[in-house]
């Protein structure tokens, strides 16, 4: 075992989350997460399973676990780590799969996922970090909050009549038939850490030997939200928390259980395509596009409702039909409520490294905020097409070649302002030489089934094309 003060070999040498945090973690001083990370990392290294280990991280204070462990890792949506770990474990039967979850993640939003994974006896170890509170979001009551414990949402203390009893997950899991191990440990004192190491070693050995499901609940101090200093928080676990959450091994069938291996069949793409009635043939008689560069990175941006995402999709689909590598990445979030909605599209002759577009070769800005936001990011040899119907002022710091395209006015003349995105489609196709007008028209014919709509969009694409020839 690595010495207590040595950095575990299963950790990265430097943690790259933030430049100022390369040697330390993001956890608060005195937090139990760091101690638990160290125990797991030391044991993973000691058991020689680092290359097999895949960690599934939660939403919560442990969300950045992938910055610390030099293992494969996957981030799961909130509460879904046990479900994601199920997929990871089944698709990689030789892996040692770790699901790392807090009490909000596992015992609130993810209870059903957690219980069913345990009940199926998946080959995984689950670390359930119980600090009796929602840590990351500021100390709200969790299913694990102690009776009478004060939280930001239970200012008079948890009341059994109001919020029910604390959920004892380790006992619940121990009551199921499938799990091999269920235990509760703590990381608040040297004595408890020694006991935790023993139990966690056992849980990881179960994984190494493929014997099934192990659950380790870890009582962990959260000095920040408990409003205690680190020493008081550690003492509080012994004096108060352990009274409601007794430590101990609640179930241990490690000697009785034989290794279990689930069948993992690799399904070929052709078989899936056949099931879905999809053609697997790539040959549609069309040739690859000639691009201005081997890879073009587009950013389409505007108000939600201007057809920005559809514009990106049309470009992607047209490019795919021409056997190009393509990614399409929409951006949602608050931007959908009146600000800048955008999507990134990469079209390449080769495999694409990342779908993220920071410095677009081609920017389409259909409103002013998007031109202000993304315009300065376009390099000198890039193209900026902005909607001059709605933008009357352009930033001073643009470097790329700028085209003013009255997209909304042209669309209105074609029949509806909603066709501004198709105006842009015709404009870019002509300016970049990626598609011929005939290609665009036959694409629209296949896309719009209603004759009236098709007519408007055909007029729009022609108007965009003509505008590009004239500017
Ligand atoms: S809020 Fe609590 S659980 Fe989260 S990092 Fe800080 S001390 Fe740890």
PDB file of C-alpha atoms in Angstrom, residues 44 53 69 83 125 135 197 203 218 241 246 253 259 287 292 330 335-336 361 408 416 423 466-467:
ATOM      1  CA  UNK A  44      -6.601   0.280  -7.204  1.00  0.00           C
ATOM      2  CA  UNK A  53     -10.757   0.498 -13.825  1.00  0.00           C
ATOM      3  CA  UNK A  69      -7.843   9.291 -11.245  1.00  0.00           C
ATOM      4  CA  UNK A  83     -27.412   2.861 -14.648  1.00  0.00           C
ATOM      5  CA  UNK A 125     -18.714  -1.431  -6.777  1.00  0.00           C
ATOM      6  CA  UNK A 135     -23.127  19.594  -0.589  1.00  0.00           C
ATOM      7  CA  UNK A 197      -9.481   0.403   3.749  1.00  0.00           C
ATOM      8  CA  UNK A 203     -15.183  -4.632  -2.471  1.00  0.00           C
ATOM      9  CA  UNK A 218     -18.996   6.096   3.351  1.00  0.00           C
ATOM     10  CA  UNK A 241     -23.817  10.678  12.765  1.00  0.00           C
ATOM     11  CA  UNK A 246     -24.068   2.577  12.626  1.00  0.00           C
ATOM     12  CA  UNK A 253     -20.984 -13.281   0.856  1.00  0.00           C
ATOM     13  CA  UNK A 259     -17.499 -15.482 -10.259  1.00  0.00           C
ATOM     14  CA  UNK A 287     -18.754  12.342 -54.975  1.00  0.00           C
ATOM     15  CA  UNK A 292     -11.740  25.238 -49.271  1.00  0.00           C
ATOM     16  CA  UNK A 330     -26.396  22.313 -30.813  1.00  0.00           C
ATOM     17  CA  UNK A 335     -29.539  31.029 -24.708  1.00  0.00           C
ATOM     18  CA  UNK A 336     -32.791  29.590 -26.049  1.00  0.00           C
ATOM     19  CA  UNK A 361     -13.938  29.278 -40.499  1.00  0.00           C
ATOM     20  CA  UNK A 408     -34.722  38.332 -43.443  1.00  0.00           C
ATOM     21  CA  UNK A 416     -41.875  34.059 -45.238  1.00  0.00           C
ATOM     22  CA  UNK A 423     -31.398  32.072 -47.879  1.00  0.00           C
ATOM     23  CA  UNK A 466     -28.048  34.977 -56.488  1.00  0.00           C
ATOM     24  CA  UNK A 467     -27.102  37.273 -53.622  1.00  0.00           C
TER      25      UNK A 467
END
